[in-house]
CSV table of C-alpha atoms and ligand atoms in Angstrom, one decimal:
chain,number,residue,atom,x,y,z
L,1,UNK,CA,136.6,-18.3,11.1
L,2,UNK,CA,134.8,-21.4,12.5
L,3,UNK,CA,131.2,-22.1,11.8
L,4,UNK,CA,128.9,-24.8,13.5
L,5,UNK,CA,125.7,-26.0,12.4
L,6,UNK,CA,123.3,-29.0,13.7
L,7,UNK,CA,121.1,-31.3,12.3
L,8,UNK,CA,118.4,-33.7,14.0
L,9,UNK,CA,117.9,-37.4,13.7
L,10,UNK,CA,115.2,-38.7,12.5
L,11,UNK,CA,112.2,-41.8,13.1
L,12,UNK,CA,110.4,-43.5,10.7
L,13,UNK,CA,106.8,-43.4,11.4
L,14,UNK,CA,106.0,-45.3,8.2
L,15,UNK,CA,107.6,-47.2,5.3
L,16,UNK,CA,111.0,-47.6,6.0
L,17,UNK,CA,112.8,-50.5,3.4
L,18,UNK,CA,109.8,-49.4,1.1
L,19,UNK,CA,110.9,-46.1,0.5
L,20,UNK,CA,113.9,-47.3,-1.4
L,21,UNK,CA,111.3,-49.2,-4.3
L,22,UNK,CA,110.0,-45.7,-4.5
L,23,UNK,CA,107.0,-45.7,-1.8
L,24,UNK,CA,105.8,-43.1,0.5
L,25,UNK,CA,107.5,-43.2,4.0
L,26,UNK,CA,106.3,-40.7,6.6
L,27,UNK,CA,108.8,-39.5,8.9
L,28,UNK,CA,109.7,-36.9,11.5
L,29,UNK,CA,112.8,-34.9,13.0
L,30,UNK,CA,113.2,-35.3,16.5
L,31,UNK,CA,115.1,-33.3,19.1
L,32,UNK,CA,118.2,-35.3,19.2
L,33,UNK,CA,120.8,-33.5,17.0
L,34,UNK,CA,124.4,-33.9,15.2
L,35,UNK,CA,126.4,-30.7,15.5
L,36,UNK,CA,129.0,-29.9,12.6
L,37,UNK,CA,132.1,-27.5,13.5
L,38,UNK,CA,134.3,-26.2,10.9
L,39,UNK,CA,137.5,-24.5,10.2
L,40,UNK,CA,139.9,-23.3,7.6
L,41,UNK,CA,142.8,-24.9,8.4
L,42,UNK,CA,146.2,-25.6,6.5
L,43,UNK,CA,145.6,-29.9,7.1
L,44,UNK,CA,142.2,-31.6,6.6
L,45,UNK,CA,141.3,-33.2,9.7
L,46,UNK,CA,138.0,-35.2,11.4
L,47,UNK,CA,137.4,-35.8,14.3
L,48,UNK,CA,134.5,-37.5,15.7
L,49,UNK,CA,133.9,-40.1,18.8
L,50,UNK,CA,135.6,-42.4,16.4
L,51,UNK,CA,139.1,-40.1,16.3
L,52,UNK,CA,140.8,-37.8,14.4
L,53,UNK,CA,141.9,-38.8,10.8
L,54,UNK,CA,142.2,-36.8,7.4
L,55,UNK,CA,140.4,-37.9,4.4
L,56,UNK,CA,139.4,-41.5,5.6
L,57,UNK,CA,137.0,-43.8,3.8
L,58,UNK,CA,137.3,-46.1,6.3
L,59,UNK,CA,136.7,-44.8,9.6
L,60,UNK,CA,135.1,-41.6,8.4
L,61,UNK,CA,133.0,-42.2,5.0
L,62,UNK,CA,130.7,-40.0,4.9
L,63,UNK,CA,132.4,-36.5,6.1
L,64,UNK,CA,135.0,-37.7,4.1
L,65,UNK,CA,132.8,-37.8,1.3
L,66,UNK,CA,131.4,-34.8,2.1
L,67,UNK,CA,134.7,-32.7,2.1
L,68,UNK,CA,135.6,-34.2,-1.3
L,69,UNK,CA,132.2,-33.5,-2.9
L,70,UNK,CA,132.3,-29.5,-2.6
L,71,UNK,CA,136.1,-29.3,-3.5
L,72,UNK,CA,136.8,-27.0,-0.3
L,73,UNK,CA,140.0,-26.3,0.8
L,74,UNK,CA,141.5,-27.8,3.5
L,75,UNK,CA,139.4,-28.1,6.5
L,76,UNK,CA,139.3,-29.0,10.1
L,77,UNK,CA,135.1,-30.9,11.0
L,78,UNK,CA,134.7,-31.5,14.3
L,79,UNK,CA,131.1,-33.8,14.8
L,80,UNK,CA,129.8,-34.3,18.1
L,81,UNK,CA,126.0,-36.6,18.3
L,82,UNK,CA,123.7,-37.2,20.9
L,83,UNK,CA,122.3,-39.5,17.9
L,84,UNK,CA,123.7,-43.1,18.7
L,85,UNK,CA,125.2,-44.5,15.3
L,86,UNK,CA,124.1,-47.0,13.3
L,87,UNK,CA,120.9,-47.4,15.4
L,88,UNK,CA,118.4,-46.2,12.9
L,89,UNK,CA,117.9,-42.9,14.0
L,90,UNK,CA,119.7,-41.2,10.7
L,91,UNK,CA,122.8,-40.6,12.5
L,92,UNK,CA,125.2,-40.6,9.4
L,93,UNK,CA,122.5,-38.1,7.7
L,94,UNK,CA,122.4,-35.6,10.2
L,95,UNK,CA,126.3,-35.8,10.4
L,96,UNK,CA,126.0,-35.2,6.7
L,97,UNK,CA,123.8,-32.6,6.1
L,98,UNK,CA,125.2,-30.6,9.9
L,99,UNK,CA,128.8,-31.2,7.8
L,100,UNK,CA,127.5,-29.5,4.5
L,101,UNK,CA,125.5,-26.9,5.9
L,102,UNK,CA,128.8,-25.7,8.1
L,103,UNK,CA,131.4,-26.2,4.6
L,104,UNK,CA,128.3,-23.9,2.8
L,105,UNK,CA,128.3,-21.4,5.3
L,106,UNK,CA,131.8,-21.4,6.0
L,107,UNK,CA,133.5,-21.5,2.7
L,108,UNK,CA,130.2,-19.4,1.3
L,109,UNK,CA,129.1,-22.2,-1.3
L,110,UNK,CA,125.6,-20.5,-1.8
L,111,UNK,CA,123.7,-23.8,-1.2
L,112,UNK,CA,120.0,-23.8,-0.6
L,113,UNK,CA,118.5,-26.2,1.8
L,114,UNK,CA,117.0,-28.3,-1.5
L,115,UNK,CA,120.4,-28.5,-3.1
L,116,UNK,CA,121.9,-29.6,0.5
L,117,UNK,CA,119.4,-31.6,0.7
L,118,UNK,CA,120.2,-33.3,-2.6
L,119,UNK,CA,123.9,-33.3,-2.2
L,120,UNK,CA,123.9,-35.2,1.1
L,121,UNK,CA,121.2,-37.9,-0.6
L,122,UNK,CA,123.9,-38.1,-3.4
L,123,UNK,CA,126.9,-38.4,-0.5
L,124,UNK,CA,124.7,-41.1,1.4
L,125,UNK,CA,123.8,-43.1,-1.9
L,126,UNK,CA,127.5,-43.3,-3.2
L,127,UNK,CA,129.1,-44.6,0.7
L,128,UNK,CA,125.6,-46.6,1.0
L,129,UNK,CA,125.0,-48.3,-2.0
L,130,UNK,CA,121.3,-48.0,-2.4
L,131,UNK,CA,119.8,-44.7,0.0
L,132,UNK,CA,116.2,-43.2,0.1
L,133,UNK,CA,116.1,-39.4,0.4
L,134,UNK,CA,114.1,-39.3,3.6
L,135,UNK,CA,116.8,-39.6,6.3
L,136,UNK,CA,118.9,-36.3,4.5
L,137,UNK,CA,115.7,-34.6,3.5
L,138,UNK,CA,113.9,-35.0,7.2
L,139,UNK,CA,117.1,-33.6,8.6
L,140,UNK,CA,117.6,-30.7,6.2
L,141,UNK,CA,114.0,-29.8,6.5
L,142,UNK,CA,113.0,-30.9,10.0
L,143,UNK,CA,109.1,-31.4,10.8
L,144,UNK,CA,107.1,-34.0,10.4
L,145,UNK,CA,107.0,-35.1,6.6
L,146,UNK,CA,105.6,-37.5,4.6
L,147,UNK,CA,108.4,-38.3,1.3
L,148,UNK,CA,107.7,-39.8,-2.2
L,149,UNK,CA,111.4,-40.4,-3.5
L,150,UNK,CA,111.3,-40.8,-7.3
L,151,UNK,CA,113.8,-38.3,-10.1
L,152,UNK,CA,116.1,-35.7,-8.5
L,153,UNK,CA,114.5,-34.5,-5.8
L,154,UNK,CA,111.8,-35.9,-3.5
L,155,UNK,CA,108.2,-34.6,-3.4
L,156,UNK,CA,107.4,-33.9,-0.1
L,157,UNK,CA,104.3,-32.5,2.0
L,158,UNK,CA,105.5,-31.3,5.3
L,159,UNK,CA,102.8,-32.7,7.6
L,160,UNK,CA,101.7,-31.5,11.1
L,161,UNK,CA,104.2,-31.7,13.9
L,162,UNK,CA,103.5,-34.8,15.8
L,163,UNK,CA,103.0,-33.5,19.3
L,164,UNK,CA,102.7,-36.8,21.6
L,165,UNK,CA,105.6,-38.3,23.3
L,166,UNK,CA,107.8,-40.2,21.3
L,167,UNK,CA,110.4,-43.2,23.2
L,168,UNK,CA,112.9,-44.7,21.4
L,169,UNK,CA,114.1,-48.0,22.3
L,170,UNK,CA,117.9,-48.5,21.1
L,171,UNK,CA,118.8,-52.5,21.3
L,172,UNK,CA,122.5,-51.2,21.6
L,173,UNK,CA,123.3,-53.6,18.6
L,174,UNK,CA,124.6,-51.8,15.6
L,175,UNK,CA,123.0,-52.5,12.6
L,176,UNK,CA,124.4,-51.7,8.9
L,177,UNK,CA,121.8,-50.5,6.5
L,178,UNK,CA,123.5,-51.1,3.8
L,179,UNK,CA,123.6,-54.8,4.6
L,180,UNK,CA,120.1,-54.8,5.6
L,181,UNK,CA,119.0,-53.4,2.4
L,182,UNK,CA,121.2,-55.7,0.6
L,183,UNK,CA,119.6,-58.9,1.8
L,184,UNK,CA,115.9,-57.2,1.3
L,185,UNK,CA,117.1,-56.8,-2.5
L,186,UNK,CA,118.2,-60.4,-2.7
L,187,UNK,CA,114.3,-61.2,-1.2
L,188,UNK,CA,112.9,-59.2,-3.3
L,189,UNK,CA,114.5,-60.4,-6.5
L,190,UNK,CA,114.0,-64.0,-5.4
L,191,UNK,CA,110.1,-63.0,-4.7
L,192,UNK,CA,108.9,-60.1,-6.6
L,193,UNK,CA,105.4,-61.3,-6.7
L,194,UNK,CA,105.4,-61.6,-2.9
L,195,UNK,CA,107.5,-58.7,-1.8
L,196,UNK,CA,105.7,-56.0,-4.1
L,197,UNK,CA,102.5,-56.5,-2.7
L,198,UNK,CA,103.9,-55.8,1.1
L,199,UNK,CA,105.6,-52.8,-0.5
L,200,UNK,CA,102.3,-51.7,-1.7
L,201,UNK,CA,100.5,-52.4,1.8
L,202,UNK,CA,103.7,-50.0,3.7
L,203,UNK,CA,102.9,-47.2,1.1
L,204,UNK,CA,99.5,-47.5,1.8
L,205,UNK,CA,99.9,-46.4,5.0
L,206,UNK,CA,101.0,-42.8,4.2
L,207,UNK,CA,97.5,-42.7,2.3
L,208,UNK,CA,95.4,-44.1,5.4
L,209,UNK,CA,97.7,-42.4,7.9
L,210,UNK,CA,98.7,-39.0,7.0
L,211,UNK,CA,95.2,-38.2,7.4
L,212,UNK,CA,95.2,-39.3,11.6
L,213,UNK,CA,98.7,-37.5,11.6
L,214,UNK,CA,96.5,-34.2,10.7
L,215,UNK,CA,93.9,-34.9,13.3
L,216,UNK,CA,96.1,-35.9,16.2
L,217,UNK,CA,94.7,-39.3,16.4
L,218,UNK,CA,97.6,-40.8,17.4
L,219,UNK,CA,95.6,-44.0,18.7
L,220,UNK,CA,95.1,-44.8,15.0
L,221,UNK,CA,98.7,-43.7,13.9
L,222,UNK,CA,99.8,-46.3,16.7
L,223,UNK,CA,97.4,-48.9,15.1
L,224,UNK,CA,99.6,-48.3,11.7
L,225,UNK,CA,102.9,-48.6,13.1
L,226,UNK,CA,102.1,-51.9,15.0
L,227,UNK,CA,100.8,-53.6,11.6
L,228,UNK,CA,104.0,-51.7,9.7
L,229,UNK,CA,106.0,-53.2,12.1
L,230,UNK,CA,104.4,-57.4,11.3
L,231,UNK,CA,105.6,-56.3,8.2
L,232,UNK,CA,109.6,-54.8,8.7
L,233,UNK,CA,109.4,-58.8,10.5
L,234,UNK,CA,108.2,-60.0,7.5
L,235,UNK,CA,110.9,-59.3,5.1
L,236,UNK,CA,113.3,-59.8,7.4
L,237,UNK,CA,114.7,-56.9,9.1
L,238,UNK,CA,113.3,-57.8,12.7
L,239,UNK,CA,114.5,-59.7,15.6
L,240,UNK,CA,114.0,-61.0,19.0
L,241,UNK,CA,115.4,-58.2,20.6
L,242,UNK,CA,113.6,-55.6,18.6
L,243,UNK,CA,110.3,-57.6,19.4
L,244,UNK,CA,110.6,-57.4,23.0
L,245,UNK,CA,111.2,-53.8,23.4
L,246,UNK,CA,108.4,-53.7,20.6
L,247,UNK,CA,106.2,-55.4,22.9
L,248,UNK,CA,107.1,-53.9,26.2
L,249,UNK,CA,106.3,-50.9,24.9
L,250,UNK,CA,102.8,-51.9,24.1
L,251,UNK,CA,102.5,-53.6,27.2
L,252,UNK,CA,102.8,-50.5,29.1
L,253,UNK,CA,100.5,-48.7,27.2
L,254,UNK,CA,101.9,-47.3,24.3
L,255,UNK,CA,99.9,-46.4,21.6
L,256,UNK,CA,102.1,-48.1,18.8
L,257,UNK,CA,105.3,-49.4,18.4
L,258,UNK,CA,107.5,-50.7,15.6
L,259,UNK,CA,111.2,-50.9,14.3
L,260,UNK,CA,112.4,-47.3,13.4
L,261,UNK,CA,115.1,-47.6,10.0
L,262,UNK,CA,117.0,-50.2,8.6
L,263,UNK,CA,116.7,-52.9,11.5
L,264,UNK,CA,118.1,-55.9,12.5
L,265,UNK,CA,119.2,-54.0,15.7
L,266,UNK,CA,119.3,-50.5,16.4
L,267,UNK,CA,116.2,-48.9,17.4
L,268,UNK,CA,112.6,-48.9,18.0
L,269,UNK,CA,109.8,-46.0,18.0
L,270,UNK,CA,106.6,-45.9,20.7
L,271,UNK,CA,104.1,-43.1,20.9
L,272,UNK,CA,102.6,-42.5,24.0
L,273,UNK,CA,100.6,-40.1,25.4
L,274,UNK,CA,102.3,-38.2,28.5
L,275,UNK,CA,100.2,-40.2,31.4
L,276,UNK,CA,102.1,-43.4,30.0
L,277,UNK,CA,105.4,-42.2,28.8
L,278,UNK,CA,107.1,-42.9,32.0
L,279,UNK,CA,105.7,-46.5,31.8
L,280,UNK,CA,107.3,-47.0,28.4
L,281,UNK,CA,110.4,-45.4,29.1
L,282,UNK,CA,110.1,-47.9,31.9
L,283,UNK,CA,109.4,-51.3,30.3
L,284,UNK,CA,111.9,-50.6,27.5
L,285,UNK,CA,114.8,-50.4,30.3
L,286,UNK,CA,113.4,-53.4,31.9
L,287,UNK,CA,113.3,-55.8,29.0
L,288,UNK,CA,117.2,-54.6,28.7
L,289,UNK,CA,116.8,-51.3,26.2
L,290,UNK,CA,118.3,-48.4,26.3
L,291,UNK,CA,115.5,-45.8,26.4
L,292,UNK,CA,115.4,-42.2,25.2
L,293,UNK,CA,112.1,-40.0,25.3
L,294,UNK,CA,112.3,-37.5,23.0
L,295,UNK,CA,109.8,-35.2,21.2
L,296,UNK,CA,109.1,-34.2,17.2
L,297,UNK,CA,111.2,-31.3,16.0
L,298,UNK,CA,110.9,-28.6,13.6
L,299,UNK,CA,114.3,-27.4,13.2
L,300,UNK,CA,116.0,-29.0,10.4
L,301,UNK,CA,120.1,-27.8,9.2
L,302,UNK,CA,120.8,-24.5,11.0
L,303,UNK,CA,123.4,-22.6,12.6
L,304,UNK,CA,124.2,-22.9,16.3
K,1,MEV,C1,117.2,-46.4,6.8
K,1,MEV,O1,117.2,-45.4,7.8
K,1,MEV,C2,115.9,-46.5,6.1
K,1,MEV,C3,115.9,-47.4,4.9
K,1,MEV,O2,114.6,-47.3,4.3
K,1,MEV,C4,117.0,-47.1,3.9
K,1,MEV,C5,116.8,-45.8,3.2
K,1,MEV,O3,115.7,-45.3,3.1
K,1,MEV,O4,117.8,-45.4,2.6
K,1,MEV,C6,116.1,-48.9,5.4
């Protein structure tokens, strides 16, 4: 039998870096997904834009993981993305949770979405080093979703869908979040005193902002992201290029716009409303982005 099952990406709205000290991050699904084939076969094999290779830590971490973690037999996972990796956007998550939600269904496992959920934040955390839940729970659950990590599972409040346009800005520079979270630990045990209180300010924005997210007023929500993102700068995960497509996208009317996920390259996030979409989508490719406008989604892990 062969089973296949997708999974979206994800952007950070709010409180990326943060979430991994335990704060709130609010953050949605989008409709760029990660789709999972699998098959009984009599050699494990995976094969991905990156080739075909058994059980490989090196070039395939996390479906290797993956494969290891349920004890299936051996399998063949084919992964195909429009989710560019490393950029931010969750990529490895929604390969994760597409992978285990294919293996639960194929192989019968039982799973429910919660324990795929917390099997792909254990998979992520163990090839990762330190890992929030948000980008495996957002793309097991899908919506828009505001996340408190903390114990075994994440309390979450799925939030309304946001429904304005959404352009992502990839730098087309990979960026490792393991290493980016790495040198924010080595800040913030050289600084507590100055890095908890910008922790405190990020979490606060799921307290102010949720509330706009409700409404609609994505003017406000805008307002958030562009001070989140002086922040994300501020402990280091920004840089030149990330700034201009920041500011481009401002420029052309945007309502906010701020790094999406780890940093240091990868992506950014703008919401616009649909009269100035095109203009972002625009000024992103002309200040040397790659640009994809792309919409909230409510479809987390599900067959296909
Ligand atoms: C990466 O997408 C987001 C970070 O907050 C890391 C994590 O939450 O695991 C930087």
């Amino acid at each position: 039998m062969t089973t296949t099952y997708s999974a979206p990406g994800k952007i950070y709205l709010f409180g990326e870096h943060a979430v991994v000290y335990g704060k709130r991050a609010v953050a949605s699904a989008i409709n760029l997904r990660t789709v999972a084939t699998v098959r009984e076969s009599n050699q494990t094999r995976i094969t991905s834009s990156l080739g075909t290779t058994g059980i490989d830590y090196m070039v395939h971490p996390y479906i290797s993981r993956c494969i290891e973690s349920l004890s299936v037999p051996e399998v063949s996972v084919m992964i195909d993305s429009d989710i560019p990796v490393g950029s931010g956007l969750g990529s490895s998550a929604a390969a994760v949770i597409a992978t285990l939600g294919a293996l639960n269904s194929e192989f019968g496992l039982g799973m429910t979405r919660a324990e795929i959920a917390e099997v792909g934040h254990a998979i992520e955390r163990e090839v990762q080093g330190a890992a929030s839940p948000t980008d495996t729970f957002v793309s097991t659950m899908g919506g828009t979703i505001m996340i408190t990590p903390g114990g075994l599972s994440p309390v979450s409040a799925k939030l309304r869908l946001i429904d304005c346009d959404i352009v992502i800005g990839d730098t087309r520079e990979f960026s490792s979040t393991k290493e980016l979270v790495g040198n924010v630990g080595v800040l913030h045990e050289r600084y507590p005193t100055v890095m908890n209180p910008v922790f405190d300010i990020i979490d606060s924005f799921a307290e102010v902002g949720v509330p706009l997210i409700e409404n609609g007023d994505y003017r406000g929500v805008g307002e958030l992201m562009n001070i989140n993102h002086g922040l994300l700068d501020s402990i280091g995960v920004g840089s030149a290029k990330l700034s201009a497509l920041v500011y481009a996208a401002r420029d052309a009317g945007a309502w906010g716009a701020k790094i999406t996920g780890a940093g240091g390259g990868g992506c950014i996030v703008a919401l616009a409303d649909e009269a100035a979409a095109d203009s972002v989508v625009q000024a992103i490719a002309d200040s040397g982005g790659h640009a994809i406008a792309t919409s909230a989604s409510e479809e987390g892990v599900a067959a296909r």
